[in-house]
Short mmCIF file of C-alpha atoms and ligand atoms in Angstrom, two decimals:
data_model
loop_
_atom_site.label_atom_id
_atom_site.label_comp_id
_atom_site.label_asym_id
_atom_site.label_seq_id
_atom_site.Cartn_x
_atom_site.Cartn_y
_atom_site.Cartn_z
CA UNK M 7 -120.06 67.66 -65.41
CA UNK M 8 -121.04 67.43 -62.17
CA UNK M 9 -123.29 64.92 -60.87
CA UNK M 10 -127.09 64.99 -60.31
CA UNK M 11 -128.50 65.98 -56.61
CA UNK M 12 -125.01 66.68 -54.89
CA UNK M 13 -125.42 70.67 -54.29
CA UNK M 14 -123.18 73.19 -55.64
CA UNK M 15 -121.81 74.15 -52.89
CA UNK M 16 -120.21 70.72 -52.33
CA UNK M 17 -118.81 70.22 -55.25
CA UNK M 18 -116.85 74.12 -55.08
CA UNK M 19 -115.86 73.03 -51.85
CA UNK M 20 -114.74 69.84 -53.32
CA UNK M 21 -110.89 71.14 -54.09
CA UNK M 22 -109.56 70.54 -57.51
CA UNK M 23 -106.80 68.09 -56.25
CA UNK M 24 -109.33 66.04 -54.68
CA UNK M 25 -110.43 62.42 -56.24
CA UNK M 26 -113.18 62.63 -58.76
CA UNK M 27 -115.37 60.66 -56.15
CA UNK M 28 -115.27 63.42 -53.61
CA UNK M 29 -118.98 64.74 -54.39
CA UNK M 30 -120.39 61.34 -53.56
CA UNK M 31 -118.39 60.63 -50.19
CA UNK M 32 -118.13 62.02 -46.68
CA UNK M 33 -114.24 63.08 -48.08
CA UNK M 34 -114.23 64.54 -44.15
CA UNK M 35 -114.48 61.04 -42.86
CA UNK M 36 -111.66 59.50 -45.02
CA UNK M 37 -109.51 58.00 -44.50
CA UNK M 38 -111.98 55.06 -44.27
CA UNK M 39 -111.37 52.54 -41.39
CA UNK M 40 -111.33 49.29 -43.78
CA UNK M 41 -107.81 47.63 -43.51
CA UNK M 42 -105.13 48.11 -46.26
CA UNK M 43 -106.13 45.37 -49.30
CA UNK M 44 -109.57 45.03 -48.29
CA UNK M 45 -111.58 45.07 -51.41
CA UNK M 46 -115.05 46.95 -50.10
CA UNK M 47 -113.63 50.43 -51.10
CA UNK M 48 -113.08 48.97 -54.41
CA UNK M 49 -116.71 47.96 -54.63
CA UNK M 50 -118.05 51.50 -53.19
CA UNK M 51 -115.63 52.84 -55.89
CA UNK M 52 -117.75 50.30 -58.71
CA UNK M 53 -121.08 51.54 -57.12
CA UNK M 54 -120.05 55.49 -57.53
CA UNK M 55 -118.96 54.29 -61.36
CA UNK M 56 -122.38 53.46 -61.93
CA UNK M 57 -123.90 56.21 -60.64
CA UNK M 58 -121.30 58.40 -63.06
CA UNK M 59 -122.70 55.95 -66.08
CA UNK M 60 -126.13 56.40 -65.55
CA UNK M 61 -125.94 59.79 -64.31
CA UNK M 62 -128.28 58.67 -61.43
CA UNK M 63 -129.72 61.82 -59.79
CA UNK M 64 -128.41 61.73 -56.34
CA UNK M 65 -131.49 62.96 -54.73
CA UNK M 66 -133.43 59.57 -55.70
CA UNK M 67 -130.96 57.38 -54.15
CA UNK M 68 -131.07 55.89 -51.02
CA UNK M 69 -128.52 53.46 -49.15
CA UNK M 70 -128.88 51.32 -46.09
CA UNK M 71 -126.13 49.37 -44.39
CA UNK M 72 -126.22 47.00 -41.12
CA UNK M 73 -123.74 46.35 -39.37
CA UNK M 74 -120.22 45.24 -40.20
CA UNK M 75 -117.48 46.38 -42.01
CA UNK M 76 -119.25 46.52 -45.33
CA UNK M 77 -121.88 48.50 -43.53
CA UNK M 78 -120.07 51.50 -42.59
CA UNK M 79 -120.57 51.70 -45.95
CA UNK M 80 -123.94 54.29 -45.29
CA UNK M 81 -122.09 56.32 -43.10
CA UNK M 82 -119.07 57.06 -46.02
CA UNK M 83 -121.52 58.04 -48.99
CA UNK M 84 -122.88 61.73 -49.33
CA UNK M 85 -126.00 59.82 -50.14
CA UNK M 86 -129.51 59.98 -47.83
CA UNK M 87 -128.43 56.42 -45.77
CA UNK M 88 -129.26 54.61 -43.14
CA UNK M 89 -126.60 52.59 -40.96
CA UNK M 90 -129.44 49.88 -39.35
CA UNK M 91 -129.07 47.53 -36.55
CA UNK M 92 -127.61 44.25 -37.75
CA UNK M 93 -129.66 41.91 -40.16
CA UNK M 94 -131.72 44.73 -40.04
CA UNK M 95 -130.86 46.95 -43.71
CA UNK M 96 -133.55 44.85 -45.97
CA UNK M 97 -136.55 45.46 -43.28
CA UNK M 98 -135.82 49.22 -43.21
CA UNK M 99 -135.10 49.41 -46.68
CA UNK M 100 -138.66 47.49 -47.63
CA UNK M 101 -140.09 50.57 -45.37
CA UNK M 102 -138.21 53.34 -47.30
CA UNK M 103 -139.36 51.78 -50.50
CA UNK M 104 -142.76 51.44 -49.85
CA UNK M 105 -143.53 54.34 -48.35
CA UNK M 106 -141.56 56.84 -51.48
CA UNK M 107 -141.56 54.34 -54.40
CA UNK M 108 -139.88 56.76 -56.48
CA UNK M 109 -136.56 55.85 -54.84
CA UNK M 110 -134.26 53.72 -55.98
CA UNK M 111 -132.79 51.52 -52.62
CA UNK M 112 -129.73 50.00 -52.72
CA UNK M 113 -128.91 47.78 -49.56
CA UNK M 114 -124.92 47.48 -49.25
CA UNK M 115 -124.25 45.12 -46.31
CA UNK M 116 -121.56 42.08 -45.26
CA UNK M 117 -122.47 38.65 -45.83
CA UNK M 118 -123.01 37.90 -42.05
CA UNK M 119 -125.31 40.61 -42.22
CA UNK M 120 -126.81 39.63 -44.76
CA UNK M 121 -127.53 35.81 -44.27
CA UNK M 122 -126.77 35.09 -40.62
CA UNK M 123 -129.14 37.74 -38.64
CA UNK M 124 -130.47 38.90 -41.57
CA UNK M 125 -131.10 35.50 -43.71
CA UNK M 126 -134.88 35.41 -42.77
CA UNK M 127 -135.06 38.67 -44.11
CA UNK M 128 -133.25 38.33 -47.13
CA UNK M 129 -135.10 35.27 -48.46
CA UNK M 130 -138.63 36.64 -48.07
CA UNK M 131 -137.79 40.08 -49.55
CA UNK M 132 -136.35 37.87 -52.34
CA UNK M 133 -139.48 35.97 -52.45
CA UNK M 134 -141.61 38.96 -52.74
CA UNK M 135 -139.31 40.39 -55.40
CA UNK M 136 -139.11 43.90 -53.34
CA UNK M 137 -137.66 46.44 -55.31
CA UNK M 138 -134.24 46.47 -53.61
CA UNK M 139 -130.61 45.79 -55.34
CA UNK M 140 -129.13 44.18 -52.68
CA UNK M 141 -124.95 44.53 -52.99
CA UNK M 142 -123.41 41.81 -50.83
CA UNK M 143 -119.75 42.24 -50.01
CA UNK M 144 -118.57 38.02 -49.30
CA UNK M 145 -115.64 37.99 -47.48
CA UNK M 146 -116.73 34.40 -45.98
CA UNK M 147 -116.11 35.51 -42.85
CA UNK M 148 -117.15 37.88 -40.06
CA UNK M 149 -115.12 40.81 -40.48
CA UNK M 150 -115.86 43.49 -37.95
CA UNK M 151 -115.67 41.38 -34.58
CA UNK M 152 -113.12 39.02 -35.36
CA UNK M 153 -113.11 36.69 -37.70
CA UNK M 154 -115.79 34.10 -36.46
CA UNK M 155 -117.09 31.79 -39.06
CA UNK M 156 -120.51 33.36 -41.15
CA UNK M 157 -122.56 30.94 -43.16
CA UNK M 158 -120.58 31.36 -46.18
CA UNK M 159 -117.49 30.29 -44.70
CA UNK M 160 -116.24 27.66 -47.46
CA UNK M 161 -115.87 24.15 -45.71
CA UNK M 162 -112.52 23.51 -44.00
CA UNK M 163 -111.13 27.10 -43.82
CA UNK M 164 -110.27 28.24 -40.99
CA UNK M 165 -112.09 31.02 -39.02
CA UNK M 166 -111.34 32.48 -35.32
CA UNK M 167 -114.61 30.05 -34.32
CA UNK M 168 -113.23 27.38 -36.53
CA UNK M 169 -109.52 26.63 -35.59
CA UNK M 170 -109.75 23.26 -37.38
CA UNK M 171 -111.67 24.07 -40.16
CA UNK M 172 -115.23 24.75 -40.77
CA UNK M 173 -117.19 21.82 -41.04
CA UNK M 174 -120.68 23.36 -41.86
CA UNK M 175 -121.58 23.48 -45.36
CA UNK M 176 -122.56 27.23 -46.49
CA UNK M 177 -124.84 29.15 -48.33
CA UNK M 178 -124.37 29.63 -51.85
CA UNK M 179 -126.15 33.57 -51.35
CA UNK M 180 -126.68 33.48 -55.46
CA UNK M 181 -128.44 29.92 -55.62
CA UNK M 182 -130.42 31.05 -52.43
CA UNK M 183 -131.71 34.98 -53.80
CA UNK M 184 -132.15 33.05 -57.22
CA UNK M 185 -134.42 30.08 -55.65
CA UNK M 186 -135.91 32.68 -53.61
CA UNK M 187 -137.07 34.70 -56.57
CA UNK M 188 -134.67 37.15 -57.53
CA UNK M 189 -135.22 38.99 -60.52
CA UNK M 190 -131.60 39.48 -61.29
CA UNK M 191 -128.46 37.81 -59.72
CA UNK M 192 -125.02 38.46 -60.58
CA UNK M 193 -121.22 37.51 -58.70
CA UNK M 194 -118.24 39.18 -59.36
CA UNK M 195 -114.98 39.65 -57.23
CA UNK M 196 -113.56 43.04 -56.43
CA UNK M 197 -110.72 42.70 -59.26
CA UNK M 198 -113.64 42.48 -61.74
CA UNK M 199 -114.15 46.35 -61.38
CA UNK M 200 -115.40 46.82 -64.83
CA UNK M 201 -118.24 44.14 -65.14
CA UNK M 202 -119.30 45.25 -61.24
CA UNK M 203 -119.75 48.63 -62.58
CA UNK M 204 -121.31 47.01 -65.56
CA UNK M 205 -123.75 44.78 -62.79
CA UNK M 206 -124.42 47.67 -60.78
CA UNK M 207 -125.44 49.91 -63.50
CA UNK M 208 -127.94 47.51 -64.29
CA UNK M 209 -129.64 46.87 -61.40
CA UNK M 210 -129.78 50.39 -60.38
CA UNK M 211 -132.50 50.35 -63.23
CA UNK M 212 -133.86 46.94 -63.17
CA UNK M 213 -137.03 46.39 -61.37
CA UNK M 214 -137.47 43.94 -58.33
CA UNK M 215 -135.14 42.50 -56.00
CA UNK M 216 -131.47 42.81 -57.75
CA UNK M 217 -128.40 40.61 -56.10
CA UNK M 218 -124.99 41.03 -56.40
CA UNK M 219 -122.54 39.21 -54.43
CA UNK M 220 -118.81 40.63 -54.36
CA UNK M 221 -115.89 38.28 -53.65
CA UNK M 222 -113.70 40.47 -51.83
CA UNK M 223 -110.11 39.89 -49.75
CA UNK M 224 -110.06 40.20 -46.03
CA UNK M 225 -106.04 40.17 -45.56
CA UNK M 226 -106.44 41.00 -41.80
CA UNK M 227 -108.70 37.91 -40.67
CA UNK M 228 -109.66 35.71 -43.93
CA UNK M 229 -106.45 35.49 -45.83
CA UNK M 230 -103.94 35.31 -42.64
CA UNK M 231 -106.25 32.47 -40.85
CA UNK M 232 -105.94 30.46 -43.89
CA UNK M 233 -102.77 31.67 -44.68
CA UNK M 234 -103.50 32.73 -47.95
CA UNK M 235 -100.94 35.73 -48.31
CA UNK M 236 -101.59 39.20 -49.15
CA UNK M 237 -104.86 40.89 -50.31
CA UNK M 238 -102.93 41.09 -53.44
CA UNK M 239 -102.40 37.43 -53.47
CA UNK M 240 -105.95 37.00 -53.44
CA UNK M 241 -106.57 39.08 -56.27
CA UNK M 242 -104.14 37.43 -57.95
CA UNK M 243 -105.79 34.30 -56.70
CA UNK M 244 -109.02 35.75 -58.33
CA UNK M 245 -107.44 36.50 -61.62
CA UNK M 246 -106.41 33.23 -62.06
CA UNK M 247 -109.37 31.47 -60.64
CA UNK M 248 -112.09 32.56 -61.83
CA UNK M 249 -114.34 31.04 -64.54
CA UNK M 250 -116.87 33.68 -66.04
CA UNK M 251 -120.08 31.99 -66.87
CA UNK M 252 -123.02 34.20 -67.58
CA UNK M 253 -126.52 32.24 -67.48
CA UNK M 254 -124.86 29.32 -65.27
CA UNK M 255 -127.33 27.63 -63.07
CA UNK M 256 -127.15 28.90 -59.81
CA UNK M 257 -127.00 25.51 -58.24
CA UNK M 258 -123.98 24.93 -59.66
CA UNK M 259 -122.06 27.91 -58.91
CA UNK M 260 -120.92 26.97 -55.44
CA UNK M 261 -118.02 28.23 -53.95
CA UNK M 262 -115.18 25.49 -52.76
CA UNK M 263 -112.44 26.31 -50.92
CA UNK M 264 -109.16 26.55 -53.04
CA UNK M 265 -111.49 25.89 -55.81
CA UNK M 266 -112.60 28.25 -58.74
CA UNK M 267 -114.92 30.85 -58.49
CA UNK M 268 -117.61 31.23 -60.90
CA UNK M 269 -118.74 34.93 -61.93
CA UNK M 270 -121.22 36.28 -63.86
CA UNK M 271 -124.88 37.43 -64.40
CA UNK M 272 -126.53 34.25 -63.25
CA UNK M 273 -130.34 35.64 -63.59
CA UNK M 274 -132.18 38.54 -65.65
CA UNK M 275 -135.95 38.04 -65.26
CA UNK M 276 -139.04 40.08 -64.88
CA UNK M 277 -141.03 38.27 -62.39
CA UNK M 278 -143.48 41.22 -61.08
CA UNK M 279 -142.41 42.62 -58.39
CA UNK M 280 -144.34 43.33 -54.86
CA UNK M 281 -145.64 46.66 -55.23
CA UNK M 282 -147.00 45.13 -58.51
CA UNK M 283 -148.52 41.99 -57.76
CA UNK M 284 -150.11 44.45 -55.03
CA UNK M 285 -151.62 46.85 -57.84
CA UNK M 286 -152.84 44.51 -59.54
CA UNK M 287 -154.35 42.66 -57.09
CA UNK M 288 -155.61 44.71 -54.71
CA UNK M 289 -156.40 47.19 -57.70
CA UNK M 290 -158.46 44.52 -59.02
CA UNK M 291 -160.61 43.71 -55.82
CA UNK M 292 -160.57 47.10 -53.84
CA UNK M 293 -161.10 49.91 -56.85
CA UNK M 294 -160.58 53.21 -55.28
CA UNK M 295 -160.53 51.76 -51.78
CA UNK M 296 -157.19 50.62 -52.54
CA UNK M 297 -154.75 52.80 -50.28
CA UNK M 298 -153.08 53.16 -53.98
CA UNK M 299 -155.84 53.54 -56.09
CA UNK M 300 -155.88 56.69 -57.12
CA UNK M 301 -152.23 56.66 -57.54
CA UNK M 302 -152.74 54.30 -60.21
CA UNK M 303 -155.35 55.75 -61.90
CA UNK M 304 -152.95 59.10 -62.05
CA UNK M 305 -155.70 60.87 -59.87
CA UNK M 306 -152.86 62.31 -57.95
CA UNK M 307 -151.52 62.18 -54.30
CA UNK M 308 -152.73 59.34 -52.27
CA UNK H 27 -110.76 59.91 -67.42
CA UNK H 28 -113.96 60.56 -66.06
CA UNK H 29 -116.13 61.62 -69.68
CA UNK H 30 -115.93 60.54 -72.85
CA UNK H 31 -116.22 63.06 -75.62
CA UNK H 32 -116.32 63.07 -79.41
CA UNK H 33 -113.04 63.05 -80.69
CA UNK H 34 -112.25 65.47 -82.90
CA UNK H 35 -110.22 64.08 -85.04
CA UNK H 36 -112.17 60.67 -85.77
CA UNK H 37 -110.38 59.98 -88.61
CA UNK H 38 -107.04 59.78 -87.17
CA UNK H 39 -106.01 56.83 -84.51
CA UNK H 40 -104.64 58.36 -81.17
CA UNK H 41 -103.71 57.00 -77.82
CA UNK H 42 -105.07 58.58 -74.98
CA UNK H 43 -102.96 60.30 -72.86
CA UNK H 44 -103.65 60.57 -68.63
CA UNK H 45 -102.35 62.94 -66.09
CA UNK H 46 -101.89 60.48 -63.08
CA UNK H 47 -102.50 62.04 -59.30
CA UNK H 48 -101.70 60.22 -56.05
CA UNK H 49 -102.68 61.15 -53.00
CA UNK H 50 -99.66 60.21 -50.93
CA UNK H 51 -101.35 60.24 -47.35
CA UNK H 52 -104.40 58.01 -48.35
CA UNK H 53 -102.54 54.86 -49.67
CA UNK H 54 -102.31 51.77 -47.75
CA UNK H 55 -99.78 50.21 -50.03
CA UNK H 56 -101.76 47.95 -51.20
CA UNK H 57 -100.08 47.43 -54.37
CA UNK H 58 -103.22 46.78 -56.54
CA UNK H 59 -102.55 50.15 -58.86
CA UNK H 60 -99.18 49.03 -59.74
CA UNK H 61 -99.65 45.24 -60.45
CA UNK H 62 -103.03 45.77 -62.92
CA UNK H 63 -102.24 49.11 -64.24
CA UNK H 64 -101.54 47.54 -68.23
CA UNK H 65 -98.96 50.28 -68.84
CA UNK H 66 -96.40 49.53 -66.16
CA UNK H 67 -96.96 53.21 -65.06
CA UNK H 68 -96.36 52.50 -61.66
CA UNK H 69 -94.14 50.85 -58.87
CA UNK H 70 -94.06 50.82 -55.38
CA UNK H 71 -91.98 53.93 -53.43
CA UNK H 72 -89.15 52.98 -50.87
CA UNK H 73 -90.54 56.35 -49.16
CA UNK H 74 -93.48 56.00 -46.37
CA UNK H 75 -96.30 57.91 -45.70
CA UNK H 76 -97.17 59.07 -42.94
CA UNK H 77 -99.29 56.13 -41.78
CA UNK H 78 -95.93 53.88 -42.18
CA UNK H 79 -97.34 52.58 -45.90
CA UNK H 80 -95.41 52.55 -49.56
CA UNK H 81 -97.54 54.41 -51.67
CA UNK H 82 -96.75 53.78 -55.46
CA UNK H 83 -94.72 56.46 -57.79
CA UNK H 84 -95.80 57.00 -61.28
CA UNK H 85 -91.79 55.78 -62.88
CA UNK H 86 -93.13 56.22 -67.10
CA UNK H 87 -96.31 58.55 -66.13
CA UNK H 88 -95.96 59.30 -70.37
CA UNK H 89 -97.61 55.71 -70.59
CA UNK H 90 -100.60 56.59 -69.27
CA UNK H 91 -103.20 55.98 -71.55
CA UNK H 92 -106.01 57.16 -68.79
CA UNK H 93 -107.67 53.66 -68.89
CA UNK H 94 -108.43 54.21 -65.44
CA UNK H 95 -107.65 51.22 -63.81
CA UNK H 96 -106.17 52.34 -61.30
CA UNK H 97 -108.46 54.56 -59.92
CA UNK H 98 -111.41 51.79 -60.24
CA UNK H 99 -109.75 49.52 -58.37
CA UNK H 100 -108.04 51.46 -55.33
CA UNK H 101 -109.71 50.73 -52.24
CA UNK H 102 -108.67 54.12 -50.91
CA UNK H 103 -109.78 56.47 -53.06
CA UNK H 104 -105.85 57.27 -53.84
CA UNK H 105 -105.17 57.47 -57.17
CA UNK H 106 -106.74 59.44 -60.31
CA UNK H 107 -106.32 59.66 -63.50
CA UNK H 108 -107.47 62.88 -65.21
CA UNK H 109 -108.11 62.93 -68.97
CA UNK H 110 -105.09 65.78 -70.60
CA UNK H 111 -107.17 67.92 -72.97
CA UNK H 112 -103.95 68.70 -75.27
CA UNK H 113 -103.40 67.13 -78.46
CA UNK H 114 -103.05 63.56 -77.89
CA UNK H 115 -99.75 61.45 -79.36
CA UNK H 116 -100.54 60.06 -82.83
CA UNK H 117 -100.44 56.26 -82.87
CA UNK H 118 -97.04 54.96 -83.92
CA UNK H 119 -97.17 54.35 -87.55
CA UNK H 120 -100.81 55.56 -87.68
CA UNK H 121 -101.51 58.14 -89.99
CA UNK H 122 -100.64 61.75 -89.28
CA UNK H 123 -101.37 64.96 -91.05
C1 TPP T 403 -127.69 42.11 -32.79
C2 TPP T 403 -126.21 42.05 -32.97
N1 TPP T 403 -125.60 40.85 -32.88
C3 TPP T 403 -124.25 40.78 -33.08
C4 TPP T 403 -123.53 41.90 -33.37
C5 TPP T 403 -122.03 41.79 -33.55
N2 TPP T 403 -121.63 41.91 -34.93
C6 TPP T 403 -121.24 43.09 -35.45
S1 TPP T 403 -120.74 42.98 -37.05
C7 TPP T 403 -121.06 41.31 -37.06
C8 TPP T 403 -120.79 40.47 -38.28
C9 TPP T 403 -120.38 41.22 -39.48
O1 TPP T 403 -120.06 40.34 -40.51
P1 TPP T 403 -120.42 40.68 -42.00
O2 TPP T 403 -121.83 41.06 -42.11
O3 TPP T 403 -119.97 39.52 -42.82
O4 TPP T 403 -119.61 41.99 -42.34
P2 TPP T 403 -118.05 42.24 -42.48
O5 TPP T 403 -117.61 42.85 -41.19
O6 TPP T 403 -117.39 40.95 -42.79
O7 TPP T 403 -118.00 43.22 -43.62
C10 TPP T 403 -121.53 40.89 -35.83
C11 TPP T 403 -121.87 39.48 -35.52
C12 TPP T 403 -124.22 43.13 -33.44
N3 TPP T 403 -123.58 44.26 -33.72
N4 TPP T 403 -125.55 43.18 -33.25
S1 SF4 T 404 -111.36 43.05 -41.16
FE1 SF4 T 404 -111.47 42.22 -43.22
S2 SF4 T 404 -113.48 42.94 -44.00
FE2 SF4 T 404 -112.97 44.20 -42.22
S3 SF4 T 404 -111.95 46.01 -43.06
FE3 SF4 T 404 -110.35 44.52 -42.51
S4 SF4 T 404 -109.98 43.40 -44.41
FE4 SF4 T 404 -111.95 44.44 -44.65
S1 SF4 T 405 -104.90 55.30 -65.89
FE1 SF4 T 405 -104.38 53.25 -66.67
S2 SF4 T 405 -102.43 53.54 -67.74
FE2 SF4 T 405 -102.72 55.33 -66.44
S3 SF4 T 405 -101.62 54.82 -64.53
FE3 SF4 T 405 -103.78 54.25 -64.26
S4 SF4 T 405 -103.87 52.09 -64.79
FE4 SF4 T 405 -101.95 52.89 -65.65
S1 SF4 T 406 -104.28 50.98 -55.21
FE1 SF4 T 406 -104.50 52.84 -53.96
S2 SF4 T 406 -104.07 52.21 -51.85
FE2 SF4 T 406 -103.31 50.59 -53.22
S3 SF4 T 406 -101.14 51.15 -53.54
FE3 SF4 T 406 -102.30 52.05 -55.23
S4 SF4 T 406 -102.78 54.13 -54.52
FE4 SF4 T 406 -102.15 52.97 -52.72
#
């Protein structure tokens, strides 16, 4: 079977002893530039699962990245994507989404990315319950420029800006995208490959914004400032550390350091999302005038 | 195993059997196929790759049962596991015709 929207002549060039993910990535561009043990390519692996599940036609999908390690992530899938300045993934991806609503837009970006630069952006698309599923890869720290301490760095580990231990309390991202509005959060780590398939095939048809926050190792900066071993240590670490809660409250999921890490789907509602609350809305007051008007009364092209 | 199909013999309990593939020059060693994989297929190779890494070596690749582990959680795209279309071995003690 081969999947929806990737063209023929990809998958025949696509040799036979190639990995059964070669029709969704740049296989040209491999290997990948993410250090050995880092747990991102397990979570692009979990995404492309999903897509095999659902047998998600290809042509309907778009990804954005910013800028990081995680977001080199748009420039490895054979997928239309967008590798955006940094912060800057859930701005373009609101555009892409409004302006072809048919697509389904995944954001896949680093927690800097994500909260630091992008935070203002990430709380208000939250807010407005944008159609986006939002993949957050949390390796509590900076990856790509060193190792400098991101707003989810756990207090008192150690970062390249925090040699004595971080003394700023962090974001939990899943209490924040839940308080925010989020129609559906969920946190998993990258050894829980079956449930973040499970998560991702989920959002990828749930309406509104969709949040998923992967725990993942950073051996290179992470794990050896802390001295926490190998990136198989940690998954180890995550195997034995983790407490799967579905339905907790959000508030109380925060992540300690050395402490346990709580998993699960935290939130499944169906608060209406933008374009929605929009419709109806404006629907209501403007009639035809409304720029989507005649959309919604299945008149045809706007 | 990338599909599942309808078995065609329902009745009957068999284990799945996998045809393992590594792709030698992509590992990074990173040891995650061989510590999870829940057959004990796998262990790490005293040989390098070209890149200087271990990349595992399938030791009892007749355990395979094609769960798949391994190639969901290799961050390198490494290792596959493709389903073997052949008569699969009866379970042991299960009922066979
Ligand atoms: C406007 C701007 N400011 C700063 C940077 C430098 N910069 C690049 S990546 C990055 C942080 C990445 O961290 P994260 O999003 O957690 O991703 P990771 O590398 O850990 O996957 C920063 C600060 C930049 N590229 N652009
Ligand atoms: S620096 Fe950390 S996050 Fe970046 S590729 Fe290496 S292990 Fe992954
Ligand atoms: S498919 Fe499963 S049993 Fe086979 S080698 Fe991989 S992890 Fe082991
Ligand atoms: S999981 Fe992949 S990269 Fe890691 S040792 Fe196994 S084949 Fe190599």
């Amino acid at each position: 079977m081969s999947p929806k929207g990737v063209p023929e002549a990809v998958i025949a060039a696509v040799s036979s002893e190639e990995h059964p993910i070669a029709p969704f990535l740049r296989m040209d561009r491999m290997p990948h530039i993410w250090c050995s043990t880092c747990g991102i390519g397990t979570a692009v692996k979990a995404l492309v699962a999903a897509f095999e599940k659902l047998e998600t036609d290809l042509d309907k999908v778009s990804i954005v990245s910013g800028i990081g390690c995680t977001g080199r992530v748009a420039g490895y899938v054979r997928l239309d994507s967008f590798h955006t300045t940094h912060g800057r993934p859930i701005p373009f991806a609101t555009g892409l989404k409004l302006a072809n609503s048919e697509l389904t837009v995944i954001v896949f970006s680093g927690d800097g990315d994500l909260s630091a630069i992008g935070g203002n952006h990430f709380i208000h698309a939250a807010r407005r319950n944008m159609d986006l599923k939002v993949i957050c890869v949390n390796n509590f720290i900076y990856g790509m420029t060193g190792g400098q301490a991101a707003p989810t760095t756990p207090l008192t580990a150690v970062t390249s800006t925090t040699p004595y231990g971080n003394a700023e309390p962090p974001f939990n991202l899943c209490h924040l995208a839940a308080a925010c509005g989020a129609n559906y959060v969920a946190r998993w780590t990258a050894l829980h490959v079956r449930r973040l398939t499970k998560a991702f095939a989920e959002i990828l048809v749930k309406p509104g914004f969709c949040f998923v926050e992967v725990i993942t190792p950073c051996s290179t900066l992470y794990a050896r400032k802390n001295r926490l071993g190998t990136g198989l240590d940690i998954m180890k670490y995550y195997h034995d550390n983790t407490v799967i809660e579905h339905g907790a409250e959000p508030a109380d999921t925060d992540i300690v350091f050395g402490g346990p890490i709580i998993c699960g789907k935290f939130v499944d509602r169906d608060r209406p999302t933008w374009l929605e609350y929009q419709d109806q809305h404006l629907g209501e007051v403007l009639g035809d005038k409304y720029y989507r008007g005649k959309v919604l009364q299945g008149a045809g092209e706007r | 195993m990338r599909f599942w199909r309808t078995p065609l013999d329902a009745d009957k309990m068999k284990i799945p059997r996998g045809e393992l593939h590594i792709i030698v020059e992509r590992c990074k060693g990173c040891e995650f196929c061989v510590e999870y994989c829940p057959r004990d297929v796998l262990e790490m190779s005293d040989e390098f790759n070209s890149k200087g890494y271990h990349p595992p070596k399938a030791v009892r690749p007749e355990n395979c049962v094609n769960c798949d582990l391994c190639e969901m959680i290799c961050p390198e795209f490494a290792i596959y596991c493709l389903t073997v279309e052949e008569e699969p071995v009866p379970v042991e003690g299960g009922k066979t015709s």
